[in-house]
Short mmCIF file of C-alpha atoms in Angstrom, two decimals:
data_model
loop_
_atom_site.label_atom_id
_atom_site.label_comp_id
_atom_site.label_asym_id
_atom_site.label_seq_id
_atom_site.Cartn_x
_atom_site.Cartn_y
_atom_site.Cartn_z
CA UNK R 14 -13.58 21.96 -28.69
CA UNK R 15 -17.01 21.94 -29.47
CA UNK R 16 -16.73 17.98 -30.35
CA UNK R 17 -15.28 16.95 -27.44
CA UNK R 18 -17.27 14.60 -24.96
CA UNK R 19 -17.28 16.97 -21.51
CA UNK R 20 -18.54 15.66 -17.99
CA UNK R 21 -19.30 17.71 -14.32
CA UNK R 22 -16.22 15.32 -13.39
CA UNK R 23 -13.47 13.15 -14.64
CA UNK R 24 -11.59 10.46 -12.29
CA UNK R 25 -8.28 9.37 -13.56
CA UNK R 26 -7.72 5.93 -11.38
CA UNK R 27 -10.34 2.73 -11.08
CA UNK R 28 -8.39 1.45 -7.86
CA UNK R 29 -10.21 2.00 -4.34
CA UNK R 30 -9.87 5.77 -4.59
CA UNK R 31 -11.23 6.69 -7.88
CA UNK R 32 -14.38 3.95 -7.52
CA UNK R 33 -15.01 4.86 -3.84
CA UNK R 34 -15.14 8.79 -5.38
CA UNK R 35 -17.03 7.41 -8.66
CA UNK R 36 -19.79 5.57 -6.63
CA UNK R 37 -20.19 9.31 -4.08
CA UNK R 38 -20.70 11.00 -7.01
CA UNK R 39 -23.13 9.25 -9.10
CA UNK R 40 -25.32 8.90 -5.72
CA UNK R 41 -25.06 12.47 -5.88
CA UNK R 42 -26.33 12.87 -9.95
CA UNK R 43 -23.30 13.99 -10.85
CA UNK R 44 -22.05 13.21 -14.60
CA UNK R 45 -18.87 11.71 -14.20
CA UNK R 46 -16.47 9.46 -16.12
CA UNK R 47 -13.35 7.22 -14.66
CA UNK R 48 -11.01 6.91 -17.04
CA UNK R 49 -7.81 4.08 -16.34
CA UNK R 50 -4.71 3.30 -18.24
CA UNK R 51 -4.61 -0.68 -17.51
CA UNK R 52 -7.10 -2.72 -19.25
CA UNK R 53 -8.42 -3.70 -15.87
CA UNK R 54 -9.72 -1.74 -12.62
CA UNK R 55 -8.71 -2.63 -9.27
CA UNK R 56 -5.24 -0.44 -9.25
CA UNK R 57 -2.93 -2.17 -7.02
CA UNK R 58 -4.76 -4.97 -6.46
CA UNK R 59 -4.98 -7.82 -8.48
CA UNK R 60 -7.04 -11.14 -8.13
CA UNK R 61 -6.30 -14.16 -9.91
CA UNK R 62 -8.30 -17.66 -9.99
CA UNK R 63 -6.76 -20.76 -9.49
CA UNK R 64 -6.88 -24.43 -10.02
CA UNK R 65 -10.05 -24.65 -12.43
CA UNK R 66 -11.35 -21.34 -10.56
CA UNK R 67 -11.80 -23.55 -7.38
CA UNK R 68 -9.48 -21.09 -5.39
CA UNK R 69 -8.73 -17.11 -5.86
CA UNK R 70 -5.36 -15.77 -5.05
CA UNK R 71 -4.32 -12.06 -4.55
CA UNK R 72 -0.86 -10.60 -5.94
CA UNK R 73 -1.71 -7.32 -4.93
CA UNK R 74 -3.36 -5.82 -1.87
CA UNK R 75 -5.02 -8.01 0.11
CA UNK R 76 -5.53 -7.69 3.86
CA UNK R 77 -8.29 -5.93 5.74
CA UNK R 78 -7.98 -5.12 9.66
CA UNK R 79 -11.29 -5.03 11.81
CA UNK R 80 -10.68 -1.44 12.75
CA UNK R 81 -11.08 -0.37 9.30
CA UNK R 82 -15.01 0.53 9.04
CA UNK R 83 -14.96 1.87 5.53
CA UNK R 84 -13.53 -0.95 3.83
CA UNK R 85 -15.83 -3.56 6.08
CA UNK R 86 -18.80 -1.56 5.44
CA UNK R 87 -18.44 -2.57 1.27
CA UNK R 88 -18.02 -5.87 2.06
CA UNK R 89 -21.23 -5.74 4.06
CA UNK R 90 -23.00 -3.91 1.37
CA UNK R 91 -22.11 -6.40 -1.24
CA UNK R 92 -22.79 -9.44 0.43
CA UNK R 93 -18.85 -10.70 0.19
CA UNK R 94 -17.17 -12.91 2.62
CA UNK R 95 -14.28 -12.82 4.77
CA UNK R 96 -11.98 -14.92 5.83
CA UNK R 97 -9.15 -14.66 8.54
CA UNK R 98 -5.85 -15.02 7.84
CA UNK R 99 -4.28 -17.84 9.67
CA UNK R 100 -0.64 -17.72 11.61
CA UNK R 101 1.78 -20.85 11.15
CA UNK R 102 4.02 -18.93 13.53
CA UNK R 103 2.82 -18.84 17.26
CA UNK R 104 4.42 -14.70 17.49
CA UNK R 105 3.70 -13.22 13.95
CA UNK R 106 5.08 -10.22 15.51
CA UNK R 107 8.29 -11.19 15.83
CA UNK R 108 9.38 -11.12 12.25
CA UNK R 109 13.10 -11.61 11.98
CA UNK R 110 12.75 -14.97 14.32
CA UNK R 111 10.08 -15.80 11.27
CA UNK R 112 13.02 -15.47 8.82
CA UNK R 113 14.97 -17.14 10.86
CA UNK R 114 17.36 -14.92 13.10
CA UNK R 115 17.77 -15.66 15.85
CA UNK R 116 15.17 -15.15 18.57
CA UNK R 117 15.41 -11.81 21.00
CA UNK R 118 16.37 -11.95 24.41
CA UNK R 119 13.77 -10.46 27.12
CA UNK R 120 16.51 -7.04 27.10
CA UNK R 121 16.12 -6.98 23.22
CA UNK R 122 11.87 -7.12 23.12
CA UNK R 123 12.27 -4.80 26.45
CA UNK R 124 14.06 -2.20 24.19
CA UNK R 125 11.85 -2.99 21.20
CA UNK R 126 8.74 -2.81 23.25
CA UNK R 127 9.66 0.82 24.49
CA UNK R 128 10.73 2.27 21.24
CA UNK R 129 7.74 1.06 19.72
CA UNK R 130 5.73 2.81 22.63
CA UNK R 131 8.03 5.97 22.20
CA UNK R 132 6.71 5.98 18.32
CA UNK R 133 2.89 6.19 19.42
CA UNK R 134 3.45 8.89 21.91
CA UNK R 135 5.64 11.10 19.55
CA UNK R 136 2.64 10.66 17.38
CA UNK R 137 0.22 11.62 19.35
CA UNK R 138 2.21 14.73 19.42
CA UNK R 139 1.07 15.70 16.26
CA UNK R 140 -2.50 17.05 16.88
CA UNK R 141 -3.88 14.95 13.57
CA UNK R 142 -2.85 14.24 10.26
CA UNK R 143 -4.07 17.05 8.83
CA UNK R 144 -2.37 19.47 10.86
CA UNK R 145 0.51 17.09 11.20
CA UNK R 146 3.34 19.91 9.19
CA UNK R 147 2.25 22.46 11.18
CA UNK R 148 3.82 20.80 14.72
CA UNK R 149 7.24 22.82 16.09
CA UNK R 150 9.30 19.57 15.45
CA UNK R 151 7.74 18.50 12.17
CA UNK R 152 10.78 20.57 10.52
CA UNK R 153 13.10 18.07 12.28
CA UNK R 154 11.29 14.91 12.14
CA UNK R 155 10.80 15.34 8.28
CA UNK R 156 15.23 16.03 7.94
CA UNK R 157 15.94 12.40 10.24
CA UNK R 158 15.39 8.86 8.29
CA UNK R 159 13.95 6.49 10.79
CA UNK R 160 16.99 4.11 10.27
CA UNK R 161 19.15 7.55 11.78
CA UNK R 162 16.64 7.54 14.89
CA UNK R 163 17.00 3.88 15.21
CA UNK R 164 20.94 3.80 15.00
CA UNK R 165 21.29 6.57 17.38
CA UNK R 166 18.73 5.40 20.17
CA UNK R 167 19.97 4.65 23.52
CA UNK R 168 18.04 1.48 24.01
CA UNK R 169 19.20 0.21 20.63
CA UNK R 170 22.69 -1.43 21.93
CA UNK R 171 23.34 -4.31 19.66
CA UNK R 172 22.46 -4.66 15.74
CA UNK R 173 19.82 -7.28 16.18
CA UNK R 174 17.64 -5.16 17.71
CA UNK R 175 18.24 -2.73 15.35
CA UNK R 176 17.35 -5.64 12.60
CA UNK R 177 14.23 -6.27 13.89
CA UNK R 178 12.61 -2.08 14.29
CA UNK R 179 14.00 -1.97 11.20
CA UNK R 180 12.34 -4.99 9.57
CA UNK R 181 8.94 -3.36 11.10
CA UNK R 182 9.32 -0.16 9.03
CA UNK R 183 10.31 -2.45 5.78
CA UNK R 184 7.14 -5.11 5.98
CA UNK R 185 4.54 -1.82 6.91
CA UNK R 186 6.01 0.76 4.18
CA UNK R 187 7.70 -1.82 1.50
CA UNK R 188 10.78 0.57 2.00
CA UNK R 189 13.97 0.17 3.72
CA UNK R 190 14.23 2.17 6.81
CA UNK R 191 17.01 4.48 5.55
CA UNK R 192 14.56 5.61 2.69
CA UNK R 193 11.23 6.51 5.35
CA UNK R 194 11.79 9.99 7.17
CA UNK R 195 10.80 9.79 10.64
CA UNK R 196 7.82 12.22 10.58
CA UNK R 197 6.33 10.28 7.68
CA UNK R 198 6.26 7.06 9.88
CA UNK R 199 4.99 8.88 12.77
CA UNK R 200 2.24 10.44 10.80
CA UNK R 201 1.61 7.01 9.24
CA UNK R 202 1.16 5.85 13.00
CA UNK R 203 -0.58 9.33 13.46
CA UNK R 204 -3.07 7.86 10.80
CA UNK R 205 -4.13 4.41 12.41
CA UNK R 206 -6.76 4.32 15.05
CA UNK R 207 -5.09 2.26 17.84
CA UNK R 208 -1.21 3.45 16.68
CA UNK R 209 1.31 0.74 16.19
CA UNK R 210 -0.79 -2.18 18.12
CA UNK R 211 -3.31 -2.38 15.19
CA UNK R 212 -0.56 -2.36 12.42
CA UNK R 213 0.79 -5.79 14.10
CA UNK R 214 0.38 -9.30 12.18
CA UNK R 215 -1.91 -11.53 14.12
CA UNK R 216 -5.28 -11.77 15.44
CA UNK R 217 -7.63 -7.99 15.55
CA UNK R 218 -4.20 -6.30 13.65
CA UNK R 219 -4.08 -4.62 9.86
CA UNK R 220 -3.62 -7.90 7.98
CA UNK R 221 -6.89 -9.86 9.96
CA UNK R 222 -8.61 -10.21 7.22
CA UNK R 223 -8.74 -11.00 3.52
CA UNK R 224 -11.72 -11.08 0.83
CA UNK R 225 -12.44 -14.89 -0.12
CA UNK R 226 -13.76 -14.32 -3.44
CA UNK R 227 -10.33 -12.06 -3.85
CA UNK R 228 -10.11 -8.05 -3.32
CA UNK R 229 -10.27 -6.75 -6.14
CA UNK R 230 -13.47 -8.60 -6.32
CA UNK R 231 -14.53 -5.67 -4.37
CA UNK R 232 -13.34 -2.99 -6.87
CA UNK R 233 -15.85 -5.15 -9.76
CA UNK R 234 -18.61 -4.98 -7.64
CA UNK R 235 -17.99 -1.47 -6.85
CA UNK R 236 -17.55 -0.14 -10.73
CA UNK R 237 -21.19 -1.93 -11.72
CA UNK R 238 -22.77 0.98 -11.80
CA UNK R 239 -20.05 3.63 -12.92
CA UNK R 240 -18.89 4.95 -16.59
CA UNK R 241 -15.25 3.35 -16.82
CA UNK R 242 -13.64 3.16 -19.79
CA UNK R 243 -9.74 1.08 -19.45
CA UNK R 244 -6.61 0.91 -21.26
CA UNK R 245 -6.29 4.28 -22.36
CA UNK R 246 -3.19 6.09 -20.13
CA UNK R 247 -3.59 10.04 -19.45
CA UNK R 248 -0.63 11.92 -21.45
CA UNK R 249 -1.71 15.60 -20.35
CA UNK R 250 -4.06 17.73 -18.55
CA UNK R 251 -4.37 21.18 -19.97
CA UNK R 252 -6.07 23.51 -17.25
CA UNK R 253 -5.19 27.16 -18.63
CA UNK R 254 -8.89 27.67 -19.30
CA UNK R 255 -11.20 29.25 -16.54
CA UNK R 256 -14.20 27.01 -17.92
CA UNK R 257 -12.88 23.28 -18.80
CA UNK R 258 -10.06 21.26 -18.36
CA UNK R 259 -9.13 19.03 -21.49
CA UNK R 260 -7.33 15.88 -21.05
CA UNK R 261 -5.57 14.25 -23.72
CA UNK R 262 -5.26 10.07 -23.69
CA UNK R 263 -2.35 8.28 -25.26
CA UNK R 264 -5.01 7.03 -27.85
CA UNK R 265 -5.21 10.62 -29.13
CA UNK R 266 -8.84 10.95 -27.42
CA UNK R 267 -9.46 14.62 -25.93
CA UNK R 268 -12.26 14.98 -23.14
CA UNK R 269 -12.57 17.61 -20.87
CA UNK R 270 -14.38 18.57 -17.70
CA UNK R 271 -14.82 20.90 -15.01
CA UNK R 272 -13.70 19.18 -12.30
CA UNK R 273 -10.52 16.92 -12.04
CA UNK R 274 -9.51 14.15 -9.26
CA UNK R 275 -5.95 12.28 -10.03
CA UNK R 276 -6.95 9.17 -8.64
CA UNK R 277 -3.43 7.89 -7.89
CA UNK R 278 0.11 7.90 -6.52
CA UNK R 279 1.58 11.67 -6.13
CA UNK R 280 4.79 9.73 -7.37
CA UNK R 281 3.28 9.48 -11.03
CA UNK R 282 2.29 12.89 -11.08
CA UNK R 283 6.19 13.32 -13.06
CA UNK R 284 4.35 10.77 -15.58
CA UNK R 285 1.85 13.58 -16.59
CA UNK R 286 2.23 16.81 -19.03
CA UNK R 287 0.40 19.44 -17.25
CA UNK R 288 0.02 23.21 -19.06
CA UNK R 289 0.62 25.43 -17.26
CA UNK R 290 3.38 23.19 -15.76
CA UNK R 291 2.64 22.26 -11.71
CA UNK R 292 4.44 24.84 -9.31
CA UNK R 293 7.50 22.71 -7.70
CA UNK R 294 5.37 23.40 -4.38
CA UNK R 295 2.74 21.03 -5.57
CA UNK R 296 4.82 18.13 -5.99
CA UNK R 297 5.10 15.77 -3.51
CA UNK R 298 8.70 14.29 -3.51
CA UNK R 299 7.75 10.91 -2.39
CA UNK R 300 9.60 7.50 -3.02
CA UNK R 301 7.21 4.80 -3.73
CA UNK R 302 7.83 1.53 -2.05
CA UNK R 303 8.80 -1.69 -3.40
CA UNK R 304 7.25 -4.71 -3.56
CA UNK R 305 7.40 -7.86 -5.34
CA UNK R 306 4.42 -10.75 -3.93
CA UNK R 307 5.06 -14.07 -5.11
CA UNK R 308 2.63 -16.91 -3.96
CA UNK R 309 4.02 -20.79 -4.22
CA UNK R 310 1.11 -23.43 -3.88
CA UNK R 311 1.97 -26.52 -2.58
CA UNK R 312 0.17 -29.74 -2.00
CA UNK R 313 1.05 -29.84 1.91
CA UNK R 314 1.77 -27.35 4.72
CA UNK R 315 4.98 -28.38 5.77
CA UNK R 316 5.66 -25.04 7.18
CA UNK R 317 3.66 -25.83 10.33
CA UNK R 318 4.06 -27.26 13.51
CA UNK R 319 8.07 -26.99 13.37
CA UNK R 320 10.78 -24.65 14.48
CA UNK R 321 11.90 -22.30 11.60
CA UNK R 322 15.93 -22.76 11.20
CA UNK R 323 18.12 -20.47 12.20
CA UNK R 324 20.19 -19.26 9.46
CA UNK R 325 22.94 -16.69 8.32
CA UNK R 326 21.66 -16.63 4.82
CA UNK R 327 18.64 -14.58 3.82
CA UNK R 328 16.62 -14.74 0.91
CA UNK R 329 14.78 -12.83 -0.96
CA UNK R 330 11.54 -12.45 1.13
CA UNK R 331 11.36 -10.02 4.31
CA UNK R 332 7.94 -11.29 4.82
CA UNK R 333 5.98 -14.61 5.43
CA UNK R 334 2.19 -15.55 5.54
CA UNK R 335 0.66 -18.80 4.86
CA UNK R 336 -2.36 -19.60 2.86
CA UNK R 337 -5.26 -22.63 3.47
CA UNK R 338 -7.14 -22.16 0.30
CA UNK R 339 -5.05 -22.57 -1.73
CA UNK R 340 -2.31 -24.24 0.32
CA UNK R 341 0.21 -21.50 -0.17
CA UNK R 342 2.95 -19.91 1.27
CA UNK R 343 2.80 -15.87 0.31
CA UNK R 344 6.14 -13.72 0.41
CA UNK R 345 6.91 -10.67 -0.23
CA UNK R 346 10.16 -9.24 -1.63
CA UNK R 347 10.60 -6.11 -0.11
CA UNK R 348 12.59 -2.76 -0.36
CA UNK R 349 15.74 -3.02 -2.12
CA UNK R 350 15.44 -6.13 -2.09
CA UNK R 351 12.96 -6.14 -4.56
CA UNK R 352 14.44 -3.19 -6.70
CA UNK R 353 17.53 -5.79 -6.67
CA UNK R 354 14.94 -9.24 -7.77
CA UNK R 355 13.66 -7.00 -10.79
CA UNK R 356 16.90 -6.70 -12.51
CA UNK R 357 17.36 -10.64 -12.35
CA UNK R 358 16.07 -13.41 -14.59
CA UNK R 359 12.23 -14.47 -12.39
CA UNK R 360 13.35 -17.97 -12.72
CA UNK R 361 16.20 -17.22 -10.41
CA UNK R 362 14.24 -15.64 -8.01
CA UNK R 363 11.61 -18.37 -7.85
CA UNK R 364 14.76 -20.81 -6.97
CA UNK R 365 16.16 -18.56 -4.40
CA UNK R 366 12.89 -18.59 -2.79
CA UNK R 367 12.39 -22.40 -2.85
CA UNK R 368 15.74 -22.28 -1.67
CA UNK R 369 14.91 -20.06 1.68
CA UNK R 370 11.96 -22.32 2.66
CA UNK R 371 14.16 -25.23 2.06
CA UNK R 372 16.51 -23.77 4.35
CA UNK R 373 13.76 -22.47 6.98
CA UNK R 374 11.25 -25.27 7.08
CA UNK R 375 14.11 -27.61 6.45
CA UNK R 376 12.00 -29.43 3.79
CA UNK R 377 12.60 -30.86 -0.23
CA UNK R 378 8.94 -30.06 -0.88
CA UNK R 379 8.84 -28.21 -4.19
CA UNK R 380 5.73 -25.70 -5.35
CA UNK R 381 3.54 -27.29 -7.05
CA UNK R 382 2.74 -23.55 -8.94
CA UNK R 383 4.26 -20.33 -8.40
CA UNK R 384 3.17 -16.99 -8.82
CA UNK R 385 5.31 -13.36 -9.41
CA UNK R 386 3.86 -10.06 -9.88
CA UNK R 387 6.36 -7.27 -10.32
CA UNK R 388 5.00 -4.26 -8.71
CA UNK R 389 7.44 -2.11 -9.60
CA UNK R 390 7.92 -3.02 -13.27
CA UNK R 391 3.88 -1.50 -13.50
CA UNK R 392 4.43 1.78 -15.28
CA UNK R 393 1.03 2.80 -13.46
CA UNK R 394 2.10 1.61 -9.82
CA UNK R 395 5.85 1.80 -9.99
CA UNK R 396 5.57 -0.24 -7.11
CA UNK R 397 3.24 -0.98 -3.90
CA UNK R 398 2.34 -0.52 -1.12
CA UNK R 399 2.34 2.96 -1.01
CA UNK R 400 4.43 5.69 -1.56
CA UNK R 401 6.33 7.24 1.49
CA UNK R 402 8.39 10.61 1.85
CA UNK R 403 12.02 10.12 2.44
CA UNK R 404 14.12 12.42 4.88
CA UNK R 405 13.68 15.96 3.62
CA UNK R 406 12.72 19.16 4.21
CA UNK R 407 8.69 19.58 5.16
CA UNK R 408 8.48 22.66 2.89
CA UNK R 409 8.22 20.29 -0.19
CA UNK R 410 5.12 18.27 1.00
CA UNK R 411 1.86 18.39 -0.02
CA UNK R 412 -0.99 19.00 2.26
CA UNK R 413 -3.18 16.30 2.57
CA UNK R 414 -6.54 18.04 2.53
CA UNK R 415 -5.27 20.79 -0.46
CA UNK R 416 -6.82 20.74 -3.98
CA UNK R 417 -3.55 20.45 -6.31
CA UNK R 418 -4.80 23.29 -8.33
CA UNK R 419 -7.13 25.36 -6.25
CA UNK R 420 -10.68 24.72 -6.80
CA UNK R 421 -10.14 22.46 -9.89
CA UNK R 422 -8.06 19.15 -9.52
CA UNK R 423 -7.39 17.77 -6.44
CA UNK R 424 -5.24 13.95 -5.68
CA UNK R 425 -6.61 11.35 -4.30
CA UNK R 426 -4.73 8.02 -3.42
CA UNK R 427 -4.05 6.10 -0.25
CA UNK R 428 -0.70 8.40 0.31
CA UNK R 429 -3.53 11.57 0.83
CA UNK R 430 -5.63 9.41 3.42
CA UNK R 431 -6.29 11.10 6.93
CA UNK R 432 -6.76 7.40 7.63
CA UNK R 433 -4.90 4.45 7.23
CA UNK R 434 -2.42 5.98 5.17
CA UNK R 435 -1.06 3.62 3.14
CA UNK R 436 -3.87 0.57 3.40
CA UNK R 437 -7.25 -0.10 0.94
CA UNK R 438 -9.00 1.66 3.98
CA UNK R 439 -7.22 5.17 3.08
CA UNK R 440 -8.20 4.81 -0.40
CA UNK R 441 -11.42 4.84 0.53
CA UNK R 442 -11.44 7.50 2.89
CA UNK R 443 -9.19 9.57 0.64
CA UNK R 444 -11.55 8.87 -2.48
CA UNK R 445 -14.67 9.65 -0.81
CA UNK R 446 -13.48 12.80 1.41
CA UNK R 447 -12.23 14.69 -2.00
CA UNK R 448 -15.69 13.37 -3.66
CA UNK R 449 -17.49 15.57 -1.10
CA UNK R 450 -15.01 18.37 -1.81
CA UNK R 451 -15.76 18.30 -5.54
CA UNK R 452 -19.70 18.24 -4.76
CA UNK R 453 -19.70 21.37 -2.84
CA UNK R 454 -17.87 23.01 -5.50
CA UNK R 455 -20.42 22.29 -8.51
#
């Protein structure tokens, strides 16, 4: 092994984890390397520009809430600009009206209202995230799907209401309710300073904000000063030695190190050959959510200043949000939905969309460009937002603040985030939190 390149650290990821950890470390003179299987950095998010480069569109993460310091605090540092998101519908909030259901009675946002309340304070019965498995009821919570809890509430009497609580766990997790266990959403609540109120669309909520010059912007300005090297997957980690850890990459390349962060998904960790082979105890049986973002630019908003239809018919997005610049309509195919749109030909689905906005903004306008990115046809994503733990016993979790293999490799994604689980602003916390971990143990 004597010819193989070694480093104090290797970061497998260049999304928001792995650079957030990256740019710790080298502050700290540590030699460290990020290696990524894609040819580009940014994980799941993607920036694209438009229209001779006039305009920059996001297909992957995108929003930013003013709660979320980390995240802001980049932005700051780099001298990028924001830009708020702007709200063609006068309620954001109320997201199957948006689709065009029909609108909820005062008894139906009554219930909606108090289940939603019932949420944060079950929540706040968990003393934090990291101590969120050890709670009395944790064992229960983790065995009931959030769709179960729904269906069997008291207040829920009539299946519109259960629509719409159940359209707020599929637009926050990119899963179907049936497929989130409830003590994952609570400690995904658990996670977000504020609970439920600063998840909501609209003004001062999660999706406030968005990077002009495009997010994964960020992730370039964050890499300028870091050893990267792309498009070169990780086949196996071999940790049986006390001294190094050797990596091999699908180009046949062997490095090793003596530290180890998995900058990514605990739902890929199945993608990776690990001798000795990971204890079933350190796998995290999580189901990745599934999302599909298409973006159709048109030459006028027609989508404003009218009363969406209502309609029996839904299509293919769970999810609306309008764009200025470009002039844009953004929706996201969601859930099963989405597992469903990947398995059919895109030009279908680009008609079935045009086909629900000719149906809700009763309109003949046609896109003038459209844009699909697959999220869960990504062998490296598997899908987006985030990945979520389905009903199931507790006793197969990971902890959040563990190292996977004590002392040695630890994982690092969103999904570990004490914070804003699930949102660019748990990357970060998550990437620099294990980066201080891996410090002290140099």
């Amino acid at each position: 092994m004597s010819n193989i390149e070694s480093f104090d650290v290797i970061i497998v990821g260049a999304g928001f984890a792995g650079l957030s950890a990256a740019k710790y470390l080298t502050s700290k003179s540590v030699r460290c390397l990020v290696i990524e299987g894609r040819a580009r950095i940014g994980g799941r998010t993607l920036s694209e520009k438009v229209f001779d480069e006039k305009w920059t569109i996001d297909l992957g993460g995108q929003w930013i809430g003013p709660k979320q310091k980390r995240v802001l605090s980049l932005i700051d540092q780099f001298n990028l600009h924001l830009v708020e998101q702007t709200w063609y519908h006068q309620d954001p909030s109320h997201l199957g009206q948006q689709l065009g259901l029909s609108p909820l009675t005062n008894d139906q946002l009554d219930a909606i209202e108090k289940i939603c309340s019932e949420w944060d304070t079950m929540s706040l019965e968990l003393a934090d995230v990291e101590h969120s498995l050890e709670y009395e009821k944790s064992s229960e919570w983790s065995q009931i799907s959030v769709a179960q809890f729904i269906h069997e509430h008291p207040l829920v009497k009539d299946y519109r209401t259960e629509q719409e609580l159940k359209l707020h766990i599929l637009t926050l997790t990119a899963c179907d309710a049936e497929n989130v266990s409830l003590l994952y959403w609570l400690i995904l609540i658990r996670s977000i300073p504020g609970g439920l109120n600063s998840l909501d669309d609209g003004l001062n909520g999660a999706q406030h904000y968005k990077v002009s010059s495009g997010t994964q912007n960020l992730c370039y300005r964050m890499s300028e000063h870091e050893n990267i090297r792309l498009n070169d997957p990780l086949v196996s980690i071999n940790y049986q030695s006390n001294d190094e850890i050797l990596l091999k990459m699908k180009s046949g390349v062997e490095i090793q190190c003596r530290r180890l962060l998995l900058a990514f998904s605990p739902s890929l960790l199945s993608t990776i050959d690990f001798c000795p082979s990971l204890s079933t105890n350190n796998y995290c049986s999580m189901t990745m959510g599934q999302c599909i973002k298409t973006i159709f630019i048109y030459s006028k908003p027609f989508w404003r200043n009218i009363i969406v239809d209502q309609t029996d018919k839904q299509g293919p997005c769970s999810n609306i949000f309008e764009s200025n610049y470009p002039i844009a309509l953004i929706g996201l195919v969601l859930g099963e939905r989405a597992s469903y749109w990947c398995k059919r030909d895109q030009n279908e689905l680009i008609e079935s969309i045009i086909e629900q906005y000719s149906v809700l903004y009763n309109t003949n306008e046609k896109p003038l460009q459209t844009f699909v990115q697959y999220w869960p046809k990504e062998s490296l994503s598997k899908g987006c937002y985030a990945a979520v733990y389905p009903a199931s016993p507790c006793s197969t979790w990971r902890n959040r603040t563990k190292a996977l293999i004590d002392g040695r490799i630890w994982l690092a994604s969103t999904e570990m985030a004490l914070e804003w689980i699930g949102y660019i602003e748990g990357a970060i916390e998550a990437g620099e939190r294990f980066a201080e971990e891996i410090h002290r143990t140099l």
